[in-house]
Tab-separated table of C-alpha atoms in Angstrom:
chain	number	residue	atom	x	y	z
B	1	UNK	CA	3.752	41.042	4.320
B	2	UNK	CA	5.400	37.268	5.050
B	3	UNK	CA	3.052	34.598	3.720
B	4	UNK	CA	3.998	31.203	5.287
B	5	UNK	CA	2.837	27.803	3.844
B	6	UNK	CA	3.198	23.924	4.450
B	7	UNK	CA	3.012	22.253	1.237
B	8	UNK	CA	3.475	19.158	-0.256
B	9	UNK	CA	5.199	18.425	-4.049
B	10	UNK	CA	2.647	15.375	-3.962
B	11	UNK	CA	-0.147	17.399	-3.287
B	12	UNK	CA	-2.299	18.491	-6.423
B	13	UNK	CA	-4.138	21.133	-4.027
B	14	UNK	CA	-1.130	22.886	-2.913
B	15	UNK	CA	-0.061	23.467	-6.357
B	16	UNK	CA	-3.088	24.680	-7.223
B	17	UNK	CA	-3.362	26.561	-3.981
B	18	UNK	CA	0.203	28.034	-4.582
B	19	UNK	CA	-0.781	29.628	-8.081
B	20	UNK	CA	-4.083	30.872	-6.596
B	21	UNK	CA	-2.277	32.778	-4.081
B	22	UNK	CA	0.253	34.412	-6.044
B	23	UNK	CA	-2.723	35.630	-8.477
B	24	UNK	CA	-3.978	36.754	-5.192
B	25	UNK	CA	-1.206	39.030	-4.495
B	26	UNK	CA	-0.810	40.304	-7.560
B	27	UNK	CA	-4.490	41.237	-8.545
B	28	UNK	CA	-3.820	43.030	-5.120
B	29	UNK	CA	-0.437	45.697	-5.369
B	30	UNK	CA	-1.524	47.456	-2.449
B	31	UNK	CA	-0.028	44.776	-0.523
B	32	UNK	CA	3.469	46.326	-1.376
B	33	UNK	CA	6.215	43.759	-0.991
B	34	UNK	CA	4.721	40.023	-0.221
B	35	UNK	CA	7.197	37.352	0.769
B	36	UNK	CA	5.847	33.306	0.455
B	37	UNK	CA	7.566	31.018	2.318
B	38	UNK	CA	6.938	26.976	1.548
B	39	UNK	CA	7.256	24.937	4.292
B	40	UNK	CA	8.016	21.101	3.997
B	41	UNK	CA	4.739	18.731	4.843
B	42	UNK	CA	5.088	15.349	3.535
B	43	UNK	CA	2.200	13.934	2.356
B	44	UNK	CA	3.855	10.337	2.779
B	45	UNK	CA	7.134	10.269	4.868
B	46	UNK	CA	7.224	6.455	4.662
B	47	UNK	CA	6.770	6.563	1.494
B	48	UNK	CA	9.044	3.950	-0.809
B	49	UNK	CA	11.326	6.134	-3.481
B	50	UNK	CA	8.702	4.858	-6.133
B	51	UNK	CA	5.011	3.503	-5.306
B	52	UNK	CA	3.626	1.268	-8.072
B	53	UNK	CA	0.294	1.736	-9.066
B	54	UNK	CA	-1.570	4.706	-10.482
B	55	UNK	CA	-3.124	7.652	-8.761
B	56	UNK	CA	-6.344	6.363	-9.497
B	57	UNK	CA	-5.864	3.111	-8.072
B	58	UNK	CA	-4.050	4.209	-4.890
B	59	UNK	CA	-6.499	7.091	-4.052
B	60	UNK	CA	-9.468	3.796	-4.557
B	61	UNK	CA	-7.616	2.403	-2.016
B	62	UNK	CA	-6.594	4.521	0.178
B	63	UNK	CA	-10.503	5.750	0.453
B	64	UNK	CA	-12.216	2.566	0.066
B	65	UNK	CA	-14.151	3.754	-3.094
B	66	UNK	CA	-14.720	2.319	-6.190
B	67	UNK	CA	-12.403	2.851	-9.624
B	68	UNK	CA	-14.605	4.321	-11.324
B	69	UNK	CA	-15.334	7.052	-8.677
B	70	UNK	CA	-11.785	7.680	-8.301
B	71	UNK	CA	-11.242	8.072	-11.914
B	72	UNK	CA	-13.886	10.970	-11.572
B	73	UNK	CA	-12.172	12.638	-8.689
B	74	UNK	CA	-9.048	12.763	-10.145
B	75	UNK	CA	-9.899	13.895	-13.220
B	76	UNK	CA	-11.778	17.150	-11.226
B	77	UNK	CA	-8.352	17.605	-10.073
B	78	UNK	CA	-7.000	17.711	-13.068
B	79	UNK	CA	-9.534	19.879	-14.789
B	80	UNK	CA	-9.200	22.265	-11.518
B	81	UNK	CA	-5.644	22.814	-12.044
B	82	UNK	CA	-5.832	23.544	-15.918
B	83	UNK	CA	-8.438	25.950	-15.586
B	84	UNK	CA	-5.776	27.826	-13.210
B	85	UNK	CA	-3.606	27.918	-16.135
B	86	UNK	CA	-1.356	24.838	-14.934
B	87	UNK	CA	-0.644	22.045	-17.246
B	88	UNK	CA	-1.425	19.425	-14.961
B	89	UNK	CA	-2.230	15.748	-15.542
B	90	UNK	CA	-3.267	13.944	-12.102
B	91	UNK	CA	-3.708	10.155	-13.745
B	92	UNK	CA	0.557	9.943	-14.641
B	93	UNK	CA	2.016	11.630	-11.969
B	94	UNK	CA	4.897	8.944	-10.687
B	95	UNK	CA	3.900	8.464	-6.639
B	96	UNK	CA	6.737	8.252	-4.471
B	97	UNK	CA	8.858	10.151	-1.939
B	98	UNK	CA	9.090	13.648	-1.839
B	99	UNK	CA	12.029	13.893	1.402
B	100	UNK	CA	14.865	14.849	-0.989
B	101	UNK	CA	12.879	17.437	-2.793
B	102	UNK	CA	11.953	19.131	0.262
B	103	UNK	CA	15.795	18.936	1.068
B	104	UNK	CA	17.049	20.942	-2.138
B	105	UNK	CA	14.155	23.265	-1.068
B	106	UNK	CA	15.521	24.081	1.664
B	107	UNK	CA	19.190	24.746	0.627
B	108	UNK	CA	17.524	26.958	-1.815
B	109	UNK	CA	15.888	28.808	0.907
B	110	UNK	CA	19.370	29.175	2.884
B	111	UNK	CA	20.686	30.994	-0.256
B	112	UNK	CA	18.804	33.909	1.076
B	113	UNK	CA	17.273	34.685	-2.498
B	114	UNK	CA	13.478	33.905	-2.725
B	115	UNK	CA	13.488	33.996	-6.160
B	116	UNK	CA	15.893	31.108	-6.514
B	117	UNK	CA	13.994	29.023	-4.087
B	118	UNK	CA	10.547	29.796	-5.964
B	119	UNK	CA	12.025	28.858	-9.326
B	120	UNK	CA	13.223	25.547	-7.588
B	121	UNK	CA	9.530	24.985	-5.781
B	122	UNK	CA	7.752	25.743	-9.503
B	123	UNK	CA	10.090	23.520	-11.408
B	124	UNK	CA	9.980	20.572	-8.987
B	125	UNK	CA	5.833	20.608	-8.782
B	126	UNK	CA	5.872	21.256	-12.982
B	127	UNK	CA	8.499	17.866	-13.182
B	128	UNK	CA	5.886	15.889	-11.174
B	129	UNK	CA	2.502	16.951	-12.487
B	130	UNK	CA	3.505	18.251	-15.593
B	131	UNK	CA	6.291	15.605	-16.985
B	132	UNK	CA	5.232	13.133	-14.602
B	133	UNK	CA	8.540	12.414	-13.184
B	134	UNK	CA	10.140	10.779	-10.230
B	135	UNK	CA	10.517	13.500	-7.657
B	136	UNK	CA	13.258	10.961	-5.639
B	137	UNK	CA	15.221	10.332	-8.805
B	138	UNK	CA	18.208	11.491	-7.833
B	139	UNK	CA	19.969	12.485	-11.448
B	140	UNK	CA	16.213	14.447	-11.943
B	141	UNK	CA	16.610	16.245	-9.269
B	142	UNK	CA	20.440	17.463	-9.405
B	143	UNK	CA	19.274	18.400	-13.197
B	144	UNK	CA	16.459	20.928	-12.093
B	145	UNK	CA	18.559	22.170	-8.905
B	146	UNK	CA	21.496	23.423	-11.235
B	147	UNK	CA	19.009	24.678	-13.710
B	148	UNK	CA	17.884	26.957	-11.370
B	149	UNK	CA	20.963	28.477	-10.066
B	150	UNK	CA	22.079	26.095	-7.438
B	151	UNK	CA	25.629	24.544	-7.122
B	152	UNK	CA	25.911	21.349	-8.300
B	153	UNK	CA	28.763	20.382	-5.821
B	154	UNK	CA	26.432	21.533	-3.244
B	155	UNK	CA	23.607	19.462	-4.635
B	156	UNK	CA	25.444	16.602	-4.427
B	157	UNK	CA	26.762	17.162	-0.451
B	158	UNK	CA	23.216	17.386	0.131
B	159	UNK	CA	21.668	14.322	-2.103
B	160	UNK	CA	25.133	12.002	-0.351
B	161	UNK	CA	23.526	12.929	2.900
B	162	UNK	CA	21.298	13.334	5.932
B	163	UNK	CA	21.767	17.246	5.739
B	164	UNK	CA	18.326	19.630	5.701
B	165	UNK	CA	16.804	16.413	6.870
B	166	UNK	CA	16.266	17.851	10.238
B	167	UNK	CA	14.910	20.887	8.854
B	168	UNK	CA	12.097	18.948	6.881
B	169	UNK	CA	11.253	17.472	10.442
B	170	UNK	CA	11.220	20.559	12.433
B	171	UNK	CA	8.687	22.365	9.397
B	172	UNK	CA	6.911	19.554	10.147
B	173	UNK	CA	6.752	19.253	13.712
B	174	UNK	CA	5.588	23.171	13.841
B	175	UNK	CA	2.680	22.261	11.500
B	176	UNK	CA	1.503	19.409	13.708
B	177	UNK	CA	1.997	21.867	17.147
B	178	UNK	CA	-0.240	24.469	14.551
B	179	UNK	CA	-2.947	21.817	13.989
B	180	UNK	CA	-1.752	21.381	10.152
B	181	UNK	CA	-3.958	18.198	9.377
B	182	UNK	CA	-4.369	19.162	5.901
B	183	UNK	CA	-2.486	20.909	3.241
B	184	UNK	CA	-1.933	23.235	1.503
B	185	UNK	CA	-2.406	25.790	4.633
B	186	UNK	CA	-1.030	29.032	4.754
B	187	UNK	CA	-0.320	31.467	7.420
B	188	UNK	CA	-1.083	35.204	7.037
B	189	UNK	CA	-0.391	37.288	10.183
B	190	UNK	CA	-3.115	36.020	12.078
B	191	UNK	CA	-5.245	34.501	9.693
B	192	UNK	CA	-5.176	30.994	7.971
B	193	UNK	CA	-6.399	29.617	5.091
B	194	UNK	CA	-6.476	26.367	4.431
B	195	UNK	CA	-7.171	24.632	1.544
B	196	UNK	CA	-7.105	25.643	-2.120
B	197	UNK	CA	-9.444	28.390	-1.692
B	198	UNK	CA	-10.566	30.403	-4.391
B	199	UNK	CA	-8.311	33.750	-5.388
B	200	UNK	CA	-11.251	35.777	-4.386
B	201	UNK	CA	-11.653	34.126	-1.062
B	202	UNK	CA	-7.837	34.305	-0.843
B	203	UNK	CA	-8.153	38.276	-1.483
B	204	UNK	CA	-10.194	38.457	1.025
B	205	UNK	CA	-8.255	37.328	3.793
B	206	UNK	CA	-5.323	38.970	2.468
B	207	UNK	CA	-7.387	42.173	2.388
B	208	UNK	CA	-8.003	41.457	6.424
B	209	UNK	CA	-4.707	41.169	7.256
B	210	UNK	CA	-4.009	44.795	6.066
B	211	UNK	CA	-7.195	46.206	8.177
C-alpha cells in the first residue's frame, strides 16, 4: 500500500497527523508493506527566512482574535501533540520559511531509500517544534541532512541553488489541481483523509482501502 501526503514542516497538524498515521499502520500489520510519501505544501511560500513575532501573536493576527484566545489555541496544540507522544512546544517554534527544507526532502527522496528520507522529514519537524529552530538556517539544515545519511557536498549543490525548487512547485501545483486547501491530507488509493484525524478514524479508512 503507497500512502501519499502534502505536508507542511510549519504545520503543527501534520506532525501530529504524520505520527497518528504511522501508529495507524502499525496497530494494523495486515496491511503488509506500507510506503508514506510526504509531499511539499508550504504553508507560507512568501514567507521571509525568519518572521518576528511569536506564534501566538501571528496566529491573533492572522485570525483577527484576541491574545488571550490565541494563547488558548495554541496551547491545545501543544497539549494535542504531547499526548501523541511528541515533545512539542507550539509558543517557541521560530516562524519562517520552510522552501529549503522541502528541498533537502526531496533529494532525500531521489536517494531511492525511504528510510533516509523519513529520518530527514522526523528530524527537520523535531528541530522546529521540538528545539525551536530556524528551519531556513542554512548551517541547521546541512547539520541534520548529513546526520541522516546525506552527502554533504550534495547538500551544499542543493542549498547554492535553485535545484528541487521546481519539484516543491509541481507537489504543489498537484495538491491545488486535488483541491488540497488544507493540510495535512493524505491520499490512500481512493480515499482521503484530511486533517489530523484520530488513529482510529485513520484505521478505519485504511481498513477500506483493503476491502
Amino acid at each position: 500500500m503507497k500512502i501519499t501526503y502534502w505536508s507542511d514542516y510549519a504545520c503543527p497538524f501534520c506532525y501530529i497527523g504524520e505520527k497518528r498515521m504511522e501508529k495507524a499502520i502499525a496497530e494494523l500489520p495486515q496491511l503488509g508493506e506500507v510506503q508514506l510519501e510526504m509531499k511539499s505544501f508550504e504553508l507560507d511560500p512568501s514567507a521571509p527566512d525568519c518572521i518576528e513575532g511569536s506564534s501566538i501573536e501571528l496566529l491573533a493576527q492572522k485570525y483577527g482574535m484576541p491574545p488571550e484566545e490565541a494563547a488558548r489555541q495554541v496551547e491545545r496544540i501543544t497539549q494535542m501533540g504531547q499526548a501523541d507522544g511528541l515533545d512539542m512546544n507550539y509558543e517557541s517554534v521560530r516562524l519562517g520559511n520552510t522552501l529549503d527544507a522541502h528541498r533537502l526532502t526531496k533529494l532525500a527522496q531521489s536517494k531511492g531509500d525511504p528510510d533516509l528520507a523519513n529520518r530527514l522529514i522526523e528530524e527537520l519537524f523535531q528541530a522546529y517544534f521540538s528545539e525551536h529552530e530556524l528551519l531556513a538556517d542554512r548551517d541547521l539544515l546541512q547539520r541534520i541532512a548529513v546526520n541522516c545519511g546525506l552527502d554533504a557536498a550534495e547538500v551544499d549543490e542543493v542549498l547554492d541553488s535553485d535545484k528541487y525548487r521546481r519539484e516543491v512547485k509541481e507537489d504543489e501545483r498537484e495538491a491545488f489541481l486535488h483541491g488540497v486547501h488544507m493540510v495535512p491530507f493524505f491520499v490512500v488509493g481512493e480515499h482521503e483523509i484530511v486533517g489530523a484525524l484520530s488513529v482510529d478514524e485513520m484505521k478505519q479508512t485504511l481498513m477500506m482501502e483493503m476491502r
